[in-house]
Amino acid sequence: MNIFRLSGDLSHLAAIIILLLKIWKTRSCAGISGKSQVLFALVFTTRYLDLLTSFISLYNTTMKVIYIGCAYATVYLIYAKFKATYDGNHDTFRVEFLVVPVGGLAFLVNHDFSPLEILWTFSIYLESVAILPQLFMISKTGEAETITTHYLFFLGLYRSRSYTRLVYESRKNVDSLLRQLKFCSFQNSQHTSESGKIDCKILCEH
């Protein structure tokens, strides 16, 4: 397994567990943006629809189920069980300004124009901006609880690992492309060399 993916998954899982434990232990969701958590739930739902169509590995399936389950558990705690502690007065970011443009971009820029691929692409784009309501909420209140900063730290660590993996895989792809180009160049030179030999033979015979 890719070490960057594993470390990223663990960082992401740590962020989610920290947030859930914070809400459950304090019996409060003060300082937590419910809108950000709804966006993350939407991210995992649209990204992991392939659970219904394919099986890659037990680890892969388990992590997907955990992400989806934890996301909706967090949303439930914020909007239902501990609703009285939810600070809706400061959680006022207009999420439609994120969802609508991201949805349009997913339709325009994707690898394959199919429902699952478009939804997967949508989830990738949305994840990159889903934290904005939380940051906006912090900017309005002017403070962030210690547990919230820990959550944001591990979430940032997860994103950095994801970018590192992307760079690593891109480098591998570039290396593979260069190897292929070298091989093609070698094949072409061999073909040219053999053609030259044939031409020489023909000239000599004449």
PDB file of C-alpha atoms in Angstrom:
ATOM      1  CA  MET A   1       0.000   0.000   0.000  1.00  0.00           C
ATOM      2  CA  ASN A   2       1.146   3.544  -0.792  1.00  0.00           C
ATOM      3  CA  ILE A   3       2.659   5.036   2.379  1.00  0.00           C
ATOM      4  CA  PHE A   4       1.327   8.485   1.470  1.00  0.00           C
ATOM      5  CA  ARG A   5      -2.210   7.170   1.202  1.00  0.00           C
ATOM      6  CA  LEU A   6      -1.947   5.292   4.500  1.00  0.00           C
ATOM      7  CA  SER A   7      -0.605   8.307   6.400  1.00  0.00           C
ATOM      8  CA  GLY A   8      -3.243  10.507   4.770  1.00  0.00           C
ATOM      9  CA  ASP A   9      -6.038   8.109   5.725  1.00  0.00           C
ATOM     10  CA  LEU A  10      -4.810   7.916   9.320  1.00  0.00           C
ATOM     11  CA  SER A  11      -4.571  11.717   9.583  1.00  0.00           C
ATOM     12  CA  HIS A  12      -8.060  12.085   8.156  1.00  0.00           C
ATOM     13  CA  LEU A  13      -9.438   9.439  10.501  1.00  0.00           C
ATOM     14  CA  ALA A  14      -7.749  11.149  13.459  1.00  0.00           C
ATOM     15  CA  ALA A  15      -9.402  14.464  12.539  1.00  0.00           C
ATOM     16  CA  ILE A  16     -12.845  12.850  12.320  1.00  0.00           C
ATOM     17  CA  ILE A  17     -12.473  10.935  15.597  1.00  0.00           C
ATOM     18  CA  ILE A  18     -11.184  14.036  17.427  1.00  0.00           C
ATOM     19  CA  LEU A  19     -14.233  15.988  16.286  1.00  0.00           C
ATOM     20  CA  LEU A  20     -16.699  13.247  17.219  1.00  0.00           C
ATOM     21  CA  LEU A  21     -15.132  12.724  20.651  1.00  0.00           C
ATOM     22  CA  LYS A  22     -15.142  16.463  21.290  1.00  0.00           C
ATOM     23  CA  ILE A  23     -18.849  16.743  20.555  1.00  0.00           C
ATOM     24  CA  TRP A  24     -19.770  13.603  22.494  1.00  0.00           C
ATOM     25  CA  LYS A  25     -17.665  14.258  25.610  1.00  0.00           C
ATOM     26  CA  THR A  26     -18.609  17.921  25.979  1.00  0.00           C
ATOM     27  CA  ARG A  27     -22.202  17.274  24.878  1.00  0.00           C
ATOM     28  CA  SER A  28     -21.796  20.377  22.758  1.00  0.00           C
ATOM     29  CA  CYS A  29     -21.038  21.307  19.161  1.00  0.00           C
ATOM     30  CA  ALA A  30     -20.147  24.918  19.946  1.00  0.00           C
ATOM     31  CA  GLY A  31     -17.533  26.270  17.557  1.00  0.00           C
ATOM     32  CA  ILE A  32     -18.210  23.576  14.950  1.00  0.00           C
ATOM     33  CA  SER A  33     -19.631  24.518  11.560  1.00  0.00           C
ATOM     34  CA  GLY A  34     -22.539  22.232  10.759  1.00  0.00           C
ATOM     35  CA  LYS A  35     -22.427  23.429   7.162  1.00  0.00           C
ATOM     36  CA  SER A  36     -18.856  22.214   6.718  1.00  0.00           C
ATOM     37  CA  GLN A  37     -19.835  18.820   8.122  1.00  0.00           C
ATOM     38  CA  VAL A  38     -22.814  18.582   5.754  1.00  0.00           C
ATOM     39  CA  LEU A  39     -20.482  19.340   2.853  1.00  0.00           C
ATOM     40  CA  PHE A  40     -18.049  16.636   3.989  1.00  0.00           C
ATOM     41  CA  ALA A  41     -20.947  14.161   4.257  1.00  0.00           C
ATOM     42  CA  LEU A  42     -21.889  15.091   0.688  1.00  0.00           C
ATOM     43  CA  VAL A  43     -18.258  14.623  -0.371  1.00  0.00           C
ATOM     44  CA  PHE A  44     -18.071  11.072   0.987  1.00  0.00           C
ATOM     45  CA  THR A  45     -21.509  10.126  -0.319  1.00  0.00           C
ATOM     46  CA  THR A  46     -20.782  11.173  -3.903  1.00  0.00           C
ATOM     47  CA  ARG A  47     -17.230   9.814  -3.867  1.00  0.00           C
ATOM     48  CA  TYR A  48     -17.963   6.357  -2.521  1.00  0.00           C
ATOM     49  CA  LEU A  49     -20.999   5.378  -4.582  1.00  0.00           C
ATOM     50  CA  ASP A  50     -18.739   2.752  -6.156  1.00  0.00           C
ATOM     51  CA  LEU A  51     -19.316   0.732  -2.977  1.00  0.00           C
ATOM     52  CA  LEU A  52     -22.504  -0.400  -4.700  1.00  0.00           C
ATOM     53  CA  THR A  53     -20.788  -1.458  -7.913  1.00  0.00           C
ATOM     54  CA  SER A  54     -17.265  -2.698  -7.182  1.00  0.00           C
ATOM     55  CA  PHE A  55     -14.990  -4.230  -4.538  1.00  0.00           C
ATOM     56  CA  ILE A  56     -11.298  -3.311  -4.400  1.00  0.00           C
ATOM     57  CA  SER A  57     -10.126  -4.540  -1.003  1.00  0.00           C
ATOM     58  CA  LEU A  58     -11.337  -5.019   2.556  1.00  0.00           C
ATOM     59  CA  TYR A  59      -9.260  -2.030   3.708  1.00  0.00           C
ATOM     60  CA  ASN A  60     -10.694   0.179   0.965  1.00  0.00           C
ATOM     61  CA  THR A  61     -14.287  -0.799   1.712  1.00  0.00           C
ATOM     62  CA  THR A  62     -13.845  -0.495   5.487  1.00  0.00           C
ATOM     63  CA  MET A  63     -12.364   3.009   5.285  1.00  0.00           C
ATOM     64  CA  LYS A  64     -15.125   4.189   2.949  1.00  0.00           C
ATOM     65  CA  VAL A  65     -17.845   2.894   5.264  1.00  0.00           C
ATOM     66  CA  ILE A  66     -16.131   4.504   8.280  1.00  0.00           C
ATOM     67  CA  TYR A  67     -15.851   7.874   6.527  1.00  0.00           C
ATOM     68  CA  ILE A  68     -19.499   7.871   5.465  1.00  0.00           C
ATOM     69  CA  GLY A  69     -20.732   6.636   8.845  1.00  0.00           C
ATOM     70  CA  CYS A  70     -18.690   9.158  10.837  1.00  0.00           C
ATOM     71  CA  ALA A  71     -19.711  12.021   8.552  1.00  0.00           C
ATOM     72  CA  TYR A  72     -23.411  11.384   9.039  1.00  0.00           C
ATOM     73  CA  ALA A  73     -22.945  10.694  12.751  1.00  0.00           C
ATOM     74  CA  THR A  74     -21.337  14.133  13.093  1.00  0.00           C
ATOM     75  CA  VAL A  75     -24.176  15.797  11.183  1.00  0.00           C
ATOM     76  CA  TYR A  76     -26.703  13.996  13.398  1.00  0.00           C
ATOM     77  CA  LEU A  77     -24.994  15.142  16.592  1.00  0.00           C
ATOM     78  CA  ILE A  78     -24.886  18.752  15.410  1.00  0.00           C
ATOM     79  CA  TYR A  79     -28.374  19.112  13.968  1.00  0.00           C
ATOM     80  CA  ALA A  80     -30.315  16.674  16.162  1.00  0.00           C
ATOM     81  CA  LYS A  81     -28.881  15.367  19.435  1.00  0.00           C
ATOM     82  CA  PHE A  82     -27.034  18.540  20.499  1.00  0.00           C
ATOM     83  CA  LYS A  83     -28.966  21.006  18.381  1.00  0.00           C
ATOM     84  CA  ALA A  84     -29.410  23.386  21.327  1.00  0.00           C
ATOM     85  CA  THR A  85     -25.647  24.022  21.428  1.00  0.00           C
ATOM     86  CA  TYR A  86     -25.265  24.636  17.688  1.00  0.00           C
ATOM     87  CA  ASP A  87     -24.190  28.211  16.914  1.00  0.00           C
ATOM     88  CA  GLY A  88     -26.284  28.831  13.822  1.00  0.00           C
ATOM     89  CA  ASN A  89     -26.002  32.607  14.235  1.00  0.00           C
ATOM     90  CA  HIS A  90     -22.328  32.480  13.251  1.00  0.00           C
ATOM     91  CA  ASP A  91     -22.489  29.522  10.858  1.00  0.00           C
ATOM     92  CA  THR A  92     -23.853  31.645   8.017  1.00  0.00           C
ATOM     93  CA  PHE A  93     -21.631  30.823   5.041  1.00  0.00           C
ATOM     94  CA  ARG A  94     -23.658  30.547   1.790  1.00  0.00           C
ATOM     95  CA  VAL A  95     -22.816  26.966   0.802  1.00  0.00           C
ATOM     96  CA  GLU A  96     -24.659  27.309  -2.526  1.00  0.00           C
ATOM     97  CA  PHE A  97     -21.789  29.551  -3.610  1.00  0.00           C
ATOM     98  CA  LEU A  98     -19.597  26.448  -3.307  1.00  0.00           C
ATOM     99  CA  VAL A  99     -21.892  23.611  -4.391  1.00  0.00           C
ATOM    100  CA  VAL A 100     -23.260  25.184  -7.588  1.00  0.00           C
ATOM    101  CA  PRO A 101     -19.909  26.250  -9.156  1.00  0.00           C
ATOM    102  CA  VAL A 102     -18.283  22.965  -8.118  1.00  0.00           C
ATOM    103  CA  GLY A 103     -21.165  21.020  -9.675  1.00  0.00           C
ATOM    104  CA  GLY A 104     -20.799  22.934 -12.930  1.00  0.00           C
ATOM    105  CA  LEU A 105     -17.039  22.415 -12.953  1.00  0.00           C
ATOM    106  CA  ALA A 106     -17.478  18.674 -12.395  1.00  0.00           C
ATOM    107  CA  PHE A 107     -19.657  18.492 -15.511  1.00  0.00           C
ATOM    108  CA  LEU A 108     -17.122  20.420 -17.588  1.00  0.00           C
ATOM    109  CA  VAL A 109     -13.832  18.971 -16.311  1.00  0.00           C
ATOM    110  CA  ASN A 110     -13.794  15.214 -15.697  1.00  0.00           C
ATOM    111  CA  HIS A 111     -12.065  12.066 -16.942  1.00  0.00           C
ATOM    112  CA  ASP A 112     -15.195  10.375 -18.231  1.00  0.00           C
ATOM    113  CA  PHE A 113     -18.676  11.774 -18.828  1.00  0.00           C
ATOM    114  CA  SER A 114     -20.539   9.167 -16.785  1.00  0.00           C
ATOM    115  CA  PRO A 115     -22.689   9.624 -13.643  1.00  0.00           C
ATOM    116  CA  LEU A 116     -20.248   7.952 -11.233  1.00  0.00           C
ATOM    117  CA  GLU A 117     -17.236   9.762 -12.687  1.00  0.00           C
ATOM    118  CA  ILE A 118     -18.965  13.154 -12.582  1.00  0.00           C
ATOM    119  CA  LEU A 119     -20.025  12.597  -8.960  1.00  0.00           C
ATOM    120  CA  TRP A 120     -16.523  11.417  -8.026  1.00  0.00           C
ATOM    121  CA  THR A 121     -15.020  14.521  -9.656  1.00  0.00           C
ATOM    122  CA  PHE A 122     -17.610  16.677  -7.878  1.00  0.00           C
ATOM    123  CA  SER A 123     -16.508  15.197  -4.542  1.00  0.00           C
ATOM    124  CA  ILE A 124     -12.847  15.960  -5.242  1.00  0.00           C
ATOM    125  CA  TYR A 125     -13.573  19.600  -6.062  1.00  0.00           C
ATOM    126  CA  LEU A 126     -16.013  20.017  -3.178  1.00  0.00           C
ATOM    127  CA  GLU A 127     -13.614  18.549  -0.609  1.00  0.00           C
ATOM    128  CA  SER A 128     -11.073  21.247  -1.412  1.00  0.00           C
ATOM    129  CA  VAL A 129     -13.507  23.986  -0.331  1.00  0.00           C
ATOM    130  CA  ALA A 130     -15.705  22.176   2.232  1.00  0.00           C
ATOM    131  CA  ILE A 131     -13.708  23.582   5.155  1.00  0.00           C
ATOM    132  CA  LEU A 132     -14.451  27.206   4.178  1.00  0.00           C
ATOM    133  CA  PRO A 133     -17.669  27.493   6.260  1.00  0.00           C
ATOM    134  CA  GLN A 134     -15.662  26.394   9.328  1.00  0.00           C
ATOM    135  CA  LEU A 135     -12.949  28.976   8.660  1.00  0.00           C
ATOM    136  CA  PHE A 136     -15.597  31.621   7.996  1.00  0.00           C
ATOM    137  CA  MET A 137     -17.255  30.797  11.310  1.00  0.00           C
ATOM    138  CA  ILE A 138     -13.949  31.129  13.158  1.00  0.00           C
ATOM    139  CA  SER A 139     -13.317  34.494  11.492  1.00  0.00           C
ATOM    140  CA  LYS A 140     -16.741  35.732  12.647  1.00  0.00           C
ATOM    141  CA  THR A 141     -16.363  34.604  16.257  1.00  0.00           C
ATOM    142  CA  GLY A 142     -12.719  35.645  16.397  1.00  0.00           C
ATOM    143  CA  GLU A 143     -11.687  32.509  18.268  1.00  0.00           C
ATOM    144  CA  ALA A 144     -11.296  28.768  17.885  1.00  0.00           C
ATOM    145  CA  GLU A 145     -11.481  26.168  20.625  1.00  0.00           C
ATOM    146  CA  THR A 146      -8.381  24.045  21.223  1.00  0.00           C
ATOM    147  CA  ILE A 147     -10.128  20.898  20.049  1.00  0.00           C
ATOM    148  CA  THR A 148     -11.217  22.684  16.868  1.00  0.00           C
ATOM    149  CA  THR A 149      -7.632  23.678  16.100  1.00  0.00           C
ATOM    150  CA  HIS A 150      -6.552  20.053  16.641  1.00  0.00           C
ATOM    151  CA  TYR A 151      -9.251  18.952  14.215  1.00  0.00           C
ATOM    152  CA  LEU A 152      -8.112  21.505  11.641  1.00  0.00           C
ATOM    153  CA  PHE A 153      -4.470  20.496  12.147  1.00  0.00           C
ATOM    154  CA  PHE A 154      -5.089  16.831  11.352  1.00  0.00           C
ATOM    155  CA  LEU A 155      -7.375  17.775   8.482  1.00  0.00           C
ATOM    156  CA  GLY A 156      -4.596  19.955   7.071  1.00  0.00           C
ATOM    157  CA  LEU A 157      -2.124  17.121   7.579  1.00  0.00           C
ATOM    158  CA  TYR A 158      -4.424  14.834   5.597  1.00  0.00           C
ATOM    159  CA  ARG A 159      -4.591  17.339   2.738  1.00  0.00           C
ATOM    160  CA  SER A 160      -0.803  17.754   2.700  1.00  0.00           C
ATOM    161  CA  ARG A 161      -0.379  13.959   2.493  1.00  0.00           C
ATOM    162  CA  SER A 162      -2.892  13.855  -0.354  1.00  0.00           C
ATOM    163  CA  TYR A 163      -0.960  16.513  -2.277  1.00  0.00           C
ATOM    164  CA  THR A 164       2.317  14.709  -1.600  1.00  0.00           C
ATOM    165  CA  ARG A 165       0.841  11.478  -2.967  1.00  0.00           C
ATOM    166  CA  LEU A 166      -0.420  13.362  -6.022  1.00  0.00           C
ATOM    167  CA  VAL A 167       3.038  14.806  -6.700  1.00  0.00           C
ATOM    168  CA  TYR A 168       4.646  11.388  -6.136  1.00  0.00           C
ATOM    169  CA  GLU A 169       2.246   9.628  -8.501  1.00  0.00           C
ATOM    170  CA  SER A 170       2.593  12.412 -11.069  1.00  0.00           C
ATOM    171  CA  ARG A 171       6.372  11.997 -10.930  1.00  0.00           C
ATOM    172  CA  LYS A 172       5.964   8.259 -11.480  1.00  0.00           C
ATOM    173  CA  ASN A 173       3.712   8.945 -14.463  1.00  0.00           C
ATOM    174  CA  VAL A 174       6.223  11.398 -15.922  1.00  0.00           C
ATOM    175  CA  ASP A 175       9.023   8.873 -15.383  1.00  0.00           C
ATOM    176  CA  SER A 176       6.948   6.198 -17.118  1.00  0.00           C
ATOM    177  CA  LEU A 177       6.263   8.561 -20.009  1.00  0.00           C
ATOM    178  CA  LEU A 178       9.962   9.397 -20.371  1.00  0.00           C
ATOM    179  CA  ARG A 179      10.843   5.699 -20.375  1.00  0.00           C
ATOM    180  CA  GLN A 180       8.245   5.103 -23.080  1.00  0.00           C
ATOM    181  CA  LEU A 181       9.596   7.994 -25.159  1.00  0.00           C
ATOM    182  CA  LYS A 182      13.131   6.630 -24.805  1.00  0.00           C
ATOM    183  CA  PHE A 183      11.928   3.205 -25.913  1.00  0.00           C
ATOM    184  CA  CYS A 184      10.116   4.695 -28.919  1.00  0.00           C
ATOM    185  CA  SER A 185      13.203   6.715 -29.802  1.00  0.00           C
ATOM    186  CA  PHE A 186      15.351   3.584 -29.583  1.00  0.00           C
ATOM    187  CA  GLN A 187      12.907   1.639 -31.755  1.00  0.00           C
ATOM    188  CA  ASN A 188      12.850   4.445 -34.296  1.00  0.00           C
ATOM    189  CA  SER A 189      16.647   4.639 -34.423  1.00  0.00           C
ATOM    190  CA  GLN A 190      16.840   0.876 -34.866  1.00  0.00           C
ATOM    191  CA  HIS A 191      14.315   1.025 -37.699  1.00  0.00           C
ATOM    192  CA  THR A 192      16.220   3.886 -39.347  1.00  0.00           C
ATOM    193  CA  SER A 193      19.492   2.004 -38.969  1.00  0.00           C
ATOM    194  CA  GLU A 194      18.048  -1.165 -40.490  1.00  0.00           C
ATOM    195  CA  SER A 195      16.520   0.804 -43.369  1.00  0.00           C
ATOM    196  CA  GLY A 196      19.888   2.399 -44.026  1.00  0.00           C
ATOM    197  CA  LYS A 197      21.544  -1.022 -44.164  1.00  0.00           C
ATOM    198  CA  ILE A 198      18.951  -2.263 -46.617  1.00  0.00           C
ATOM    199  CA  ASP A 199      19.460   0.798 -48.812  1.00  0.00           C
ATOM    200  CA  CYS A 200      23.222   0.258 -48.766  1.00  0.00           C
ATOM    201  CA  LYS A 201      22.800  -3.354 -49.799  1.00  0.00           C
ATOM    202  CA  ILE A 202      20.569  -2.335 -52.683  1.00  0.00           C
ATOM    203  CA  LEU A 203      23.055   0.312 -53.815  1.00  0.00           C
ATOM    204  CA  CYS A 204      25.957  -2.128 -53.577  1.00  0.00           C
ATOM    205  CA  GLU A 205      24.088  -4.707 -55.618  1.00  0.00           C
ATOM    206  CA  HIS A 206      23.503  -2.139 -58.329  1.00  0.00           C
TER     207      HIS A 206
END
